[in-house]
Coordinates of N, CA and C in Angstrom, one line a residue:
M1 N 17.9 18.7 6.2 CA 16.7 18.1 5.6 C 15.9 17.4 6.7
P2 N 14.6 17.7 6.8 CA 13.7 17.1 7.8 C 13.7 15.6 7.7
T3 N 13.6 14.9 8.8 CA 13.5 13.5 8.9 C 12.2 13.0 8.4
P4 N 12.1 12.1 7.4 CA 10.8 11.6 6.9 C 10.1 10.9 8.0
L5 N 8.8 11.0 7.9 CA 7.9 10.4 8.9 C 7.6 9.0 8.5
P6 N 7.7 8.0 9.4 CA 7.3 6.6 9.1 C 5.7 6.6 9.1
F7 N 5.2 5.5 8.6 CA 3.7 5.4 8.5 C 3.1 5.5 9.9
S8 N 3.8 5.2 10.9 CA 3.2 5.2 12.3 C 2.9 6.7 12.7
S9 N 3.5 7.7 12.0 CA 3.2 9.0 12.3 C 1.9 9.6 11.5
F10 N 1.4 8.7 10.7 CA 0.2 9.1 10.0 C -1.1 8.6 10.7
L11 N -2.1 9.4 10.6 CA -3.4 9.0 11.2 C -4.0 8.1 10.1
I12 N -4.2 6.8 10.5 CA -4.6 5.8 9.5 C -6.1 5.6 9.5
F13 N -6.7 5.5 8.3 CA -8.0 5.2 8.0 C -8.0 3.9 7.2
F14 N -8.9 2.9 7.6 CA -9.0 1.7 6.7 C -10.4 1.2 6.7
L15 N -10.7 0.4 5.7 CA -12.0 -0.1 5.5 C -12.5 -0.8 6.6
G16 N -13.7 -0.5 7.1 CA -14.4 -1.2 8.2 C -14.7 -2.6 7.8
A17 N -15.1 -2.8 6.5 CA -15.3 -4.1 6.0 C -14.0 -4.8 5.7
S18 N -14.1 -6.0 5.2 CA -12.9 -6.8 5.0 C -12.1 -6.3 3.7
L19 N -10.8 -6.6 3.7 CA -10.1 -6.4 2.5 C -10.4 -7.5 1.5
I20 N -10.2 -7.2 0.2 CA -10.5 -8.2 -0.8 C -9.3 -8.5 -1.6
F21 N -8.9 -9.7 -1.7 CA -7.7 -10.1 -2.5 C -8.2 -11.0 -3.6
T22 N -8.0 -10.6 -4.8 CA -8.2 -11.4 -6.0 C -6.8 -11.9 -6.5
P23 N -6.8 -13.0 -7.1 CA -5.5 -13.5 -7.6 C -4.8 -12.5 -8.5
P24 N -3.5 -12.5 -8.6 CA -2.7 -11.5 -9.3 C -3.2 -11.4 -10.8
S25 N -3.8 -12.4 -11.4 CA -4.1 -12.3 -12.8 C -5.4 -11.5 -13.0
S26 N -6.1 -11.1 -11.9 CA -7.3 -10.3 -12.1 C -7.1 -8.9 -11.7
S27 N -7.6 -8.0 -12.5 CA -7.5 -6.5 -12.2 C -8.9 -5.9 -11.9
S28 N -9.9 -6.8 -11.7 CA -11.3 -6.2 -11.6 C -11.5 -5.4 -10.4
S29 N -10.7 -5.6 -9.3 CA -10.9 -5.0 -8.1 C -9.9 -3.9 -7.8
F30 N -9.3 -3.3 -8.8 CA -8.1 -2.5 -8.6 C -8.5 -1.2 -7.8
D31 N -9.8 -0.8 -7.8 CA -10.1 0.4 -7.1 C -10.7 0.2 -5.7
T32 N -10.7 -1.0 -5.2 CA -11.1 -1.3 -3.9 C -10.3 -0.6 -2.9
F33 N -10.9 0.2 -2.0 CA -10.2 0.9 -0.9 C -9.7 0.0 0.2
L34 N -8.4 0.1 0.5 CA -7.8 -0.7 1.5 C -7.5 0.2 2.8
F35 N -6.7 1.3 2.6 CA -6.5 2.1 3.8 C -5.9 3.5 3.3
A36 N -6.0 4.4 4.2 CA -5.4 5.8 3.9 C -4.8 6.3 5.2
G37 N -3.9 7.2 5.1 CA -3.3 7.8 6.2 C -3.0 9.3 5.9
C38 N -3.2 10.1 7.0 CA -2.9 11.6 6.8 C -2.1 12.1 8.0
T39 N -1.1 13.0 7.7 CA -0.4 13.6 8.8 C -1.3 14.5 9.6
L40 N -0.9 14.6 10.9 CA -1.7 15.5 11.7 C -1.4 17.0 11.4
Q41 N -0.2 17.3 10.9 CA 0.2 18.6 10.6 C -0.6 19.1 9.4
K42 N -1.1 20.3 9.5 CA -2.0 20.9 8.4 C -1.3 22.2 7.8
Y43 N -1.4 22.3 6.6 CA -0.9 23.6 5.9 C -2.0 24.6 5.9
T44 N -1.6 25.9 5.8 CA -2.5 27.0 5.7 C -3.0 27.1 4.2
P45 N -4.3 27.1 4.1 CA -4.9 27.1 2.7 C -4.4 28.2 1.8
N46 N -4.1 29.4 2.3 CA -3.6 30.5 1.5 C -2.1 30.5 1.3
S47 N -1.4 29.4 1.7 CA 0.0 29.3 1.5 C 0.3 28.7 0.1
P48 N 1.6 28.7 -0.3 CA 1.9 28.1 -1.6 C 1.7 26.6 -1.7
Y49 N 1.5 26.0 -0.6 CA 1.5 24.5 -0.5 C 0.4 23.9 -1.4
P50 N -0.9 24.3 -1.2 CA -1.9 23.7 -2.0 C -1.8 23.8 -3.5
S51 N -1.2 24.9 -4.0 CA -1.0 24.9 -5.5 C 0.1 24.0 -5.9
N52 N 1.2 23.9 -5.0 CA 2.2 22.9 -5.3 C 1.7 21.5 -5.3
L53 N 0.8 21.2 -4.3 CA 0.2 19.9 -4.2 C -0.6 19.6 -5.4
N54 N -1.4 20.5 -5.9 CA -2.2 20.3 -7.1 C -1.3 20.0 -8.3
L55 N -0.2 20.7 -8.4 CA 0.7 20.5 -9.5 C 1.3 19.1 -9.4
L56 N 1.7 18.7 -8.2 CA 2.3 17.4 -8.0 C 1.3 16.3 -8.4
L57 N 0.1 16.4 -7.9 CA -0.9 15.3 -8.1 C -1.2 15.2 -9.6
S58 N -1.3 16.4 -10.2 CA -1.6 16.4 -11.7 C -0.5 15.6 -12.4
R59 N 0.8 15.8 -12.1 CA 1.9 15.2 -12.7 C 1.8 13.7 -12.5
L60 N 1.5 13.3 -11.3 CA 1.4 11.8 -10.9 C 0.3 11.2 -11.8
V61 N -0.9 11.8 -11.9 CA -2.0 11.3 -12.6 C -1.6 11.1 -14.1
T62 N -1.0 12.2 -14.6 CA -0.6 12.2 -16.1 C 0.4 11.1 -16.4
T63 N 1.4 10.9 -15.6 CA 2.4 9.9 -16.0 C 1.9 8.4 -15.7
S64 N 0.8 8.3 -14.9 CA 0.3 7.0 -14.6 C -0.3 6.3 -15.8
A65 N -0.6 7.1 -16.8 CA -1.2 6.5 -18.0 C -0.2 5.8 -18.9
T66 N 1.1 6.0 -18.6 CA 2.2 5.3 -19.4 C 3.2 4.5 -18.6
I67 N 3.4 4.8 -17.3 CA 4.3 4.0 -16.5 C 3.7 3.6 -15.2
P68 N 4.1 2.4 -14.7 CA 3.4 1.9 -13.4 C 4.0 2.6 -12.1
Y69 N 5.1 3.3 -12.2 CA 5.6 3.9 -11.0 C 6.3 5.2 -11.4
N70 N 6.1 6.2 -10.5 CA 6.9 7.5 -10.7 C 6.9 8.2 -9.4
N71 N 8.0 9.0 -9.2 CA 8.1 9.9 -8.1 C 8.4 11.3 -8.7
V72 N 7.8 12.3 -8.0 CA 7.9 13.7 -8.5 C 8.2 14.6 -7.3
T73 N 9.0 15.6 -7.5 CA 9.3 16.6 -6.5 C 8.9 18.0 -7.1
V74 N 8.1 18.7 -6.3 CA 7.8 20.1 -6.7 C 8.4 21.0 -5.7
L75 N 9.4 21.8 -6.2 CA 10.1 22.7 -5.3 C 9.3 23.9 -4.9
G76 N 9.3 24.3 -3.6 CA 8.6 25.5 -3.2 C 9.6 26.6 -2.8
S77 N 9.1 27.7 -2.4 CA 9.9 28.8 -2.1 C 10.7 28.6 -0.8
S78 N 10.2 27.6 0.0 CA 10.9 27.2 1.3 C 10.8 25.7 1.4
P79 N 11.6 25.1 2.3 CA 11.5 23.7 2.5 C 10.1 23.2 2.9
Q80 N 9.4 24.1 3.7 CA 8.1 23.7 4.1 C 7.1 23.6 3.0
D81 N 7.3 24.3 1.9 CA 6.4 24.3 0.8 C 6.8 23.3 -0.4
T82 N 8.0 22.7 -0.2 CA 8.4 21.7 -1.2 C 7.7 20.4 -0.9
I83 N 7.3 19.7 -2.0 CA 6.5 18.5 -1.8 C 7.0 17.4 -2.6
Y84 N 7.0 16.2 -2.0 CA 7.5 15.0 -2.7 C 6.3 14.0 -2.8
G85 N 6.2 13.4 -3.9 CA 5.1 12.4 -4.1 C 5.4 11.3 -5.0
L86 N 4.6 10.2 -4.9 CA 4.8 9.1 -5.8 C 3.5 8.3 -5.9
Y87 N 3.5 7.5 -7.0 CA 2.4 6.5 -7.1 C 3.1 5.2 -7.5
Q88 N 2.4 4.1 -7.1 CA 2.9 2.8 -7.5 C 1.7 1.9 -7.8
C89 N 1.6 1.5 -9.1 CA 0.5 0.6 -9.5 C 1.0 -0.8 -9.4
R90 N 0.0 -1.7 -9.2 CA 0.3 -3.1 -9.3 C 0.8 -3.5 -10.7
A91 N 1.9 -4.2 -10.8 CA 2.5 -4.4 -12.1 C 1.7 -5.1 -13.1
D92 N 0.7 -5.8 -12.7 CA -0.1 -6.6 -13.7 C -1.3 -5.7 -14.2
L93 N -1.4 -4.5 -13.8 CA -2.5 -3.6 -14.3 C -2.2 -3.1 -15.7
A94 N -3.2 -3.1 -16.5 CA -3.0 -2.4 -17.8 C -2.8 -0.9 -17.6
P95 N -2.2 -0.2 -18.6 CA -1.9 1.2 -18.4 C -3.2 2.0 -18.1
N96 N -4.3 1.8 -18.7 CA -5.5 2.5 -18.5 C -6.0 2.2 -17.1
D97 N -5.9 1.0 -16.6 CA -6.3 0.7 -15.2 C -5.5 1.4 -14.2
C98 N -4.1 1.4 -14.5 CA -3.2 2.2 -13.6 C -3.7 3.6 -13.5
Y99 N -3.9 4.2 -14.7 CA -4.3 5.6 -14.7 C -5.6 5.8 -13.9
Q100 N -6.6 4.9 -14.1 CA -7.9 5.1 -13.4 C -7.7 4.9 -11.9
C101 N -6.8 4.0 -11.5 CA -6.6 3.7 -10.1 C -6.0 4.9 -9.5
V102 N -4.9 5.5 -10.1 CA -4.3 6.7 -9.5 C -5.2 7.9 -9.5
T103 N -6.0 8.0 -10.5 CA -7.0 9.1 -10.5 C -8.0 9.0 -9.4
R104 N -8.5 7.8 -9.1 CA -9.4 7.6 -8.1 C -8.8 7.8 -6.7
A105 N -7.5 7.3 -6.6 CA -6.8 7.5 -5.3 C -6.6 9.0 -5.0
V106 N -6.2 9.7 -6.0 CA -6.0 11.2 -5.8 C -7.3 11.9 -5.4
T107 N -8.4 11.5 -6.0 CA -9.7 12.1 -5.7 C -10.1 11.8 -4.3
R108 N -9.9 10.6 -3.8 CA -10.3 10.2 -2.5 C -9.4 10.9 -1.4
L109 N -8.1 11.0 -1.8 CA -7.2 11.7 -0.8 C -7.6 13.2 -0.6
G110 N -8.2 13.8 -1.6 CA -8.6 15.2 -1.5 C -9.7 15.3 -0.5
T111 N -10.5 14.3 -0.3 CA -11.6 14.4 0.7 C -11.3 13.8 2.0
M112 N -10.3 12.9 2.1 CA -10.0 12.2 3.3 C -8.9 12.9 4.1
C113 N -8.0 13.6 3.4 CA -6.9 14.3 4.0 C -6.8 15.7 3.7
T114 N -7.9 16.4 3.9 CA -8.0 17.9 3.6 C -6.9 18.7 4.4
D115 N -6.1 19.5 3.7 CA -5.1 20.4 4.3 C -4.0 19.7 5.0
A116 N -3.8 18.4 4.8 CA -2.7 17.6 5.5 C -1.4 17.8 4.7
Y117 N -0.3 18.0 5.4 CA 0.9 18.1 4.7 C 1.3 16.8 4.0
G118 N 1.0 15.7 4.6 CA 1.3 14.4 4.0 C 0.1 13.5 4.0
A119 N 0.1 12.6 3.0 CA -1.1 11.7 3.0 C -0.6 10.5 2.1
A120 N -1.3 9.4 2.4 CA -1.1 8.2 1.5 C -2.4 7.4 1.5
L121 N -2.7 6.8 0.3 CA -3.9 6.0 0.1 C -3.5 4.8 -0.7
Q122 N -4.0 3.6 -0.2 CA -3.7 2.4 -0.9 C -5.1 1.8 -1.4
L123 N -5.2 1.7 -2.7 CA -6.3 0.9 -3.3 C -5.7 -0.4 -3.6
D124 N -6.6 -1.4 -4.0 CA -6.1 -2.7 -4.3 C -5.1 -2.7 -5.4
G125 N -5.2 -1.7 -6.3 CA -4.3 -1.7 -7.5 C -3.2 -0.7 -7.5
C126 N -3.2 0.3 -6.5 CA -2.2 1.3 -6.5 C -2.1 2.0 -5.2
L127 N -0.9 2.6 -5.0 CA -0.6 3.4 -3.8 C -0.3 4.8 -4.3
V128 N -0.8 5.9 -3.6 CA -0.4 7.3 -3.9 C 0.0 7.8 -2.5
K129 N 1.2 8.5 -2.5 CA 1.7 9.1 -1.3 C 2.4 10.4 -1.6
Y130 N 2.2 11.4 -0.6 CA 3.0 12.6 -0.8 C 3.3 13.2 0.6
D131 N 4.3 14.0 0.7 CA 4.6 14.7 2.0 C 5.6 15.8 1.7
N132 N 5.7 16.7 2.7 CA 6.7 17.8 2.5 C 8.0 17.4 3.1
K133 N 8.2 16.2 3.6 CA 9.5 15.6 4.0 C 9.9 14.5 3.0
R134 N 11.1 14.6 2.5 CA 11.5 13.7 1.5 C 11.6 12.3 2.1
F135 N 10.9 11.3 1.4 CA 10.8 9.9 1.9 C 11.3 9.0 0.8
F136 N 11.7 9.5 -0.3 CA 12.1 8.6 -1.4 C 13.4 7.8 -1.0
G137 N 13.3 6.5 -1.2 CA 14.4 5.6 -0.9 C 14.6 5.3 0.6
V138 N 13.7 5.8 1.4 CA 13.8 5.5 2.9 C 13.0 4.3 3.2
E139 N 13.6 3.3 3.9 CA 12.8 2.1 4.2 C 11.8 2.4 5.3
D140 N 10.7 1.7 5.3 CA 9.7 1.9 6.3 C 9.0 0.5 6.5
K141 N 9.3 -0.1 7.6 CA 8.7 -1.4 7.9 C 7.6 -1.4 9.0
T142 N 7.0 -0.2 9.1 CA 5.9 0.0 10.0 C 4.8 -0.9 9.6
V143 N 4.1 -1.7 10.5 CA 3.0 -2.5 10.1 C 1.8 -1.5 10.0
V144 N 1.2 -1.4 8.8 CA 0.1 -0.5 8.6 C -1.2 -1.3 8.7
V145 N -1.3 -2.4 8.1 CA -2.5 -3.3 8.2 C -2.1 -4.7 8.2
K146 N -2.7 -5.4 9.1 CA -2.5 -6.9 9.2 C -3.9 -7.5 9.3
K147 N -4.2 -8.4 8.4 CA -5.6 -8.9 8.3 C -5.5 -10.4 7.9
C148 N -6.2 -11.3 8.7 CA -6.2 -12.7 8.5 C -7.6 -13.2 8.3
G149 N -7.7 -14.2 7.5 CA -9.0 -14.9 7.2 C -9.3 -15.9 8.3
P150 N -10.4 -16.6 8.2 CA -10.8 -17.6 9.1 C -9.8 -18.7 9.2
S151 N -9.7 -19.4 10.3 CA -8.7 -20.5 10.5 C -9.1 -21.7 9.7
I152 N -8.1 -22.4 9.1 CA -8.4 -23.6 8.4 C -8.1 -24.8 9.3
G153 N -7.8 -24.6 10.6 CA -7.5 -25.6 11.5 C -6.2 -26.4 11.2
S154 N -6.3 -27.7 11.3 CA -5.1 -28.5 11.1 C -5.1 -29.3 9.9
D155 N -5.7 -28.7 8.8 CA -5.8 -29.4 7.5 C -4.4 -29.4 6.9
L156 N -3.7 -30.5 7.0 CA -2.3 -30.5 6.5 C -2.2 -30.3 5.0
D157 N -3.1 -30.8 4.3 CA -3.1 -30.6 2.8 C -3.1 -29.1 2.5
A158 N -4.0 -28.4 3.2 CA -4.2 -27.0 3.0 C -3.0 -26.2 3.4
L159 N -2.4 -26.6 4.6 CA -1.3 -25.9 5.2 C 0.0 -26.0 4.3
T160 N 0.2 -27.2 3.7 CA 1.5 -27.4 3.0 C 1.7 -26.5 1.8
G161 N 0.7 -25.9 1.2 CA 0.9 -25.1 0.0 C 1.4 -23.7 0.4
L162 N 1.3 -23.2 1.6 CA 1.6 -21.9 2.0 C 3.1 -21.6 1.9
D163 N 3.9 -22.5 2.5 CA 5.4 -22.3 2.5 C 6.0 -22.1 1.2
P164 N 5.7 -23.0 0.2 CA 6.3 -22.8 -1.1 C 5.8 -21.6 -1.8
A165 N 4.5 -21.3 -1.6 CA 4.0 -20.1 -2.3 C 4.6 -18.8 -1.8
L166 N 4.9 -18.7 -0.5 CA 5.6 -17.6 0.1 C 7.1 -17.6 -0.2
A167 N 7.7 -18.8 -0.3 CA 9.1 -18.8 -0.6 C 9.4 -18.3 -2.0
Q168 N 8.4 -18.5 -2.9 CA 8.6 -18.0 -4.3 C 8.6 -16.4 -4.3
L169 N 7.9 -15.8 -3.3 CA 8.0 -14.4 -3.2 C 9.4 -13.9 -2.7
V170 N 10.0 -14.6 -1.8 CA 11.3 -14.3 -1.3 C 12.3 -14.3 -2.4
T171 N 12.3 -15.3 -3.3 CA 13.3 -15.6 -4.3 C 12.9 -15.0 -5.6
G172 N 11.8 -14.4 -5.7 CA 11.3 -13.9 -7.0 C 12.1 -12.8 -7.7
G173 N 12.6 -11.9 -6.9 CA 13.3 -10.7 -7.5 C 12.3 -9.7 -8.1
G174 N 12.8 -8.5 -8.2 CA 11.9 -7.4 -8.8 C 11.1 -6.8 -7.7
T175 N 10.4 -5.7 -8.1 CA 9.5 -5.1 -7.1 C 8.1 -5.7 -7.0
Y176 N 7.7 -6.5 -8.0 CA 6.4 -7.1 -8.0 C 6.6 -8.6 -8.2
R177 N 6.1 -9.4 -7.3 CA 6.3 -10.9 -7.3 C 5.0 -11.6 -7.1
T178 N 4.9 -12.8 -7.8 CA 3.8 -13.6 -7.5 C 4.2 -15.1 -7.3
G179 N 3.4 -15.8 -6.6 CA 3.8 -17.2 -6.4 C 2.5 -18.1 -6.3
G180 N 2.7 -19.4 -6.3 CA 1.6 -20.3 -6.1 C 2.0 -21.7 -5.9
A181 N 1.2 -22.4 -5.1 CA 1.5 -23.8 -4.9 C 0.1 -24.4 -4.4
G182 N -0.3 -25.5 -5.2 CA -1.6 -26.0 -4.9 C -2.7 -25.0 -5.1
D183 N -3.6 -24.8 -4.1 CA -4.6 -23.8 -4.3 C -4.2 -22.4 -3.7
V184 N -3.0 -22.3 -3.2 CA -2.5 -21.1 -2.6 C -1.9 -20.1 -3.7
R185 N -2.4 -18.9 -3.7 CA -1.8 -17.9 -4.5 C -1.2 -16.7 -3.7
S186 N -0.1 -16.2 -4.1 CA 0.6 -15.2 -3.3 C 1.0 -14.1 -4.1
V187 N 1.2 -12.9 -3.5 CA 1.7 -11.7 -4.3 C 2.4 -10.8 -3.3
A188 N 3.4 -10.1 -3.7 CA 4.1 -9.2 -2.9 C 4.6 -8.0 -3.8
Q189 N 4.7 -6.9 -3.3 CA 5.2 -5.7 -4.0 C 5.8 -4.7 -3.1
C190 N 6.9 -4.1 -3.5 CA 7.5 -3.0 -2.8 C 7.4 -1.7 -3.6
V191 N 7.5 -0.6 -2.9 CA 7.4 0.7 -3.6 C 8.7 0.9 -4.4
G192 N 8.6 1.4 -5.6 CA 9.7 1.5 -6.6 C 10.8 2.4 -6.2
D193 N 10.7 3.2 -5.1 CA 11.8 4.1 -4.7 C 12.8 3.3 -3.9
L194 N 12.5 2.1 -3.4 CA 13.5 1.4 -2.6 C 14.6 0.8 -3.5
S195 N 15.8 0.7 -2.9 CA 16.9 0.0 -3.5 C 16.5 -1.5 -3.6
V196 N 17.3 -2.2 -4.4 CA 17.1 -3.7 -4.6 C 17.2 -4.4 -3.2
G197 N 18.2 -4.0 -2.4 CA 18.3 -4.6 -1.1 C 17.2 -4.1 -0.1
G198 N 16.8 -2.9 -0.2 CA 15.7 -2.4 0.6 C 14.4 -3.1 0.3
C199 N 14.2 -3.3 -1.0 CA 13.0 -4.0 -1.4 C 13.0 -5.4 -0.9
Q200 N 14.1 -6.1 -1.0 CA 14.2 -7.5 -0.6 C 14.0 -7.6 1.0
D201 N 14.6 -6.7 1.7 CA 14.4 -6.7 3.2 C 13.0 -6.4 3.5
C202 N 12.3 -5.5 2.9 CA 11.0 -5.2 3.2 C 10.0 -6.4 2.9
I203 N 10.2 -6.9 1.7 CA 9.3 -8.1 1.4 C 9.6 -9.3 2.3
S204 N 10.8 -9.5 2.6 CA 11.1 -10.6 3.5 C 10.5 -10.4 4.9
E205 N 10.5 -9.2 5.4 CA 9.9 -8.9 6.7 C 8.4 -9.0 6.6
A206 N 7.8 -8.6 5.5 CA 6.4 -8.7 5.4 C 6.0 -10.1 5.3
I207 N 6.7 -11.0 4.6 CA 6.4 -12.4 4.5 C 6.5 -13.1 5.9
R208 N 7.6 -12.7 6.6 CA 7.8 -13.3 7.9 C 6.7 -13.0 8.9
R209 N 6.2 -11.7 8.9 CA 5.1 -11.3 9.7 C 3.8 -11.9 9.3
L210 N 3.6 -12.0 8.0 CA 2.4 -12.6 7.4 C 2.3 -14.0 7.8
K211 N 3.3 -14.8 7.6 CA 3.3 -16.2 7.9 C 3.1 -16.4 9.4
S212 N 3.7 -15.6 10.3 CA 3.5 -15.8 11.7 C 2.1 -15.4 12.2
A213 N 1.5 -14.4 11.6 CA 0.2 -14.0 12.0 C -0.9 -14.8 11.4
C214 N -0.8 -15.1 10.1 CA -1.9 -15.7 9.3 C -1.6 -17.0 8.8
G215 N -0.6 -17.7 9.2 CA -0.2 -19.0 8.6 C -1.4 -20.0 8.5
P216 N -2.1 -20.2 9.6 CA -3.2 -21.2 9.6 C -4.5 -20.7 9.1
S217 N -4.5 -19.5 8.4 CA -5.7 -18.9 7.9 C -6.0 -19.2 6.5
A218 N -7.2 -18.9 6.1 CA -7.6 -19.1 4.7 C -7.0 -18.1 3.8
W219 N -6.6 -16.9 4.3 CA -5.9 -15.9 3.5 C -5.3 -14.9 4.5
G220 N -4.4 -14.1 4.0 CA -3.8 -13.1 4.9 C -3.2 -11.9 4.1
D221 N -3.2 -10.8 4.7 CA -2.7 -9.5 4.2 C -1.8 -8.9 5.2
L222 N -0.6 -8.5 4.8 CA 0.3 -7.7 5.6 C 0.9 -6.6 4.9
F223 N 0.5 -5.4 5.2 CA 1.0 -4.2 4.6 C 2.0 -3.4 5.5
L224 N 3.2 -3.3 5.1 CA 4.2 -2.4 5.8 C 4.2 -1.1 5.1
G225 N 5.0 -0.1 5.6 CA 5.0 1.2 5.1 C 5.5 1.3 3.6
K226 N 6.4 0.4 3.2 CA 6.9 0.4 1.8 C 6.7 -0.9 1.0
C227 N 5.9 -1.8 1.5 CA 5.7 -3.0 0.8 C 4.6 -3.8 1.4
Y228 N 4.2 -4.9 0.7 CA 3.1 -5.7 1.2 C 3.3 -7.2 0.7
A229 N 2.7 -8.1 1.4 CA 2.7 -9.5 1.0 C 1.3 -10.0 1.4
R230 N 0.7 -10.8 0.4 CA -0.7 -11.3 0.6 C -0.8 -12.7 0.1
F231 N -1.7 -13.5 0.6 CA -1.9 -14.8 0.1 C -3.4 -15.2 0.2
T232 N -3.8 -16.1 -0.6 CA -5.2 -16.6 -0.5 C -5.3 -18.1 -0.9
R233 N -6.1 -18.8 -0.3 CA -6.4 -20.2 -0.7 C -7.8 -20.1 -1.4
G234 N -7.8 -20.2 -2.7 CA -9.0 -20.1 -3.5 C -9.0 -18.7 -4.2
A235 N -10.2 -18.3 -4.7 CA -10.3 -17.2 -5.6 C -10.2 -15.8 -4.9
T236 N -11.0 -15.7 -3.8 CA -11.0 -14.4 -3.1 C -11.1 -14.7 -1.6
H237 N -11.0 -13.6 -0.8 CA -11.2 -13.8 0.6 C -12.0 -12.6 1.1
A238 N -12.7 -12.8 2.3 CA -13.6 -11.8 2.8 C -13.4 -11.7 4.3
D239 N -14.3 -12.2 5.1 CA -14.4 -12.0 6.5 C -13.1 -12.5 7.2
G240 N -12.7 -11.8 8.3 CA -11.6 -12.3 9.0 C -11.3 -11.3 10.1
N241 N -10.1 -11.5 10.8 CA -9.7 -10.7 11.9 C -8.7 -9.7 11.3
E242 N -8.8 -8.5 11.8 CA -7.9 -7.4 11.4 C -7.2 -6.8 12.5
D243 N -6.0 -6.2 12.2 CA -5.2 -5.5 13.2 C -4.7 -4.3 12.5
G244 N -4.8 -3.1 13.2 CA -4.2 -1.9 12.6 C -4.3 -0.8 13.7
Y245 N -4.3 0.4 13.3 CA -4.4 1.5 14.3 C -5.0 2.7 13.6
G246 N -5.5 3.6 14.3 CA -6.1 4.8 13.8 C -7.6 4.8 13.8
Y247 N -8.2 5.1 12.6 CA -9.6 5.2 12.5 C -10.2 4.5 11.3
D248 N -11.5 4.2 11.3 CA -12.0 3.6 10.1 C -12.4 4.7 9.1
A249 N -13.0 4.3 7.9 CA -13.2 5.2 6.9 C -14.2 6.3 7.2
N250 N -15.0 6.1 8.3 CA -16.0 7.1 8.7 C -15.4 8.0 9.8
G251 N -14.1 7.8 10.2 CA -13.5 8.6 11.2 C -13.8 8.1 12.6
N252 N -14.3 6.9 12.8 CA -14.6 6.4 14.1 C -13.4 5.7 14.7
G253 N -13.1 5.9 15.9 CA -11.9 5.3 16.5 C -12.0 3.8 16.6
R254 N -10.9 3.1 16.2 CA -10.9 1.6 16.2 C -9.9 1.0 17.1
Y255 N -8.6 1.5 17.0 CA -7.5 0.9 17.7 C -6.7 2.0 18.4

């Protein structure tokens, strides 16, 4: 069986503007584009792969109307043409919002990752990923996006709320976790194909990196290959410093 590629093997595209984080209780921004990645390996358009891919994406979209996570395998005539895919919606989304999010993610992947064997796209409310290498259940702690808001300086009152808000994510359990302390709101989620231990390890690592990178910031986002952790002080966040690799949404080199 081919070794699954970590996110570092994908050509990453992400929004040139800032990421937007609304508190977990709000689903109004579920279709905000965060990042996408495409494998460099391309399939031949007249091969069986594109029809298998269309079948897989259709199944993902269909099931997203009723359940927040699913993985699908479409067997090909050869290992090269077999395709694995999944979607993961934010657990607070209504079923119709999950369906709309996955539908829009699939549509955008079709234009951003043309003829790519593997691709992934993260909107604010959902992740869609597929590849011809089986990746279900495989941990991936590659840092995909790290983004921090403006510094809040040494405001002790503001700083004290972050630790308990993030600690609630560590102890929360489940694949989707929320926390809060004072004016700090936090959220974390791992992809549903991970084991309980794998999910816990991924979220703990995301929180550790997030706190280290963005602790004294007004907000922060840390996306790993199979999970993310985010926090904000106040309702939303906008401008800040970002760190990633690959290209922006227009295909211009950034990192």
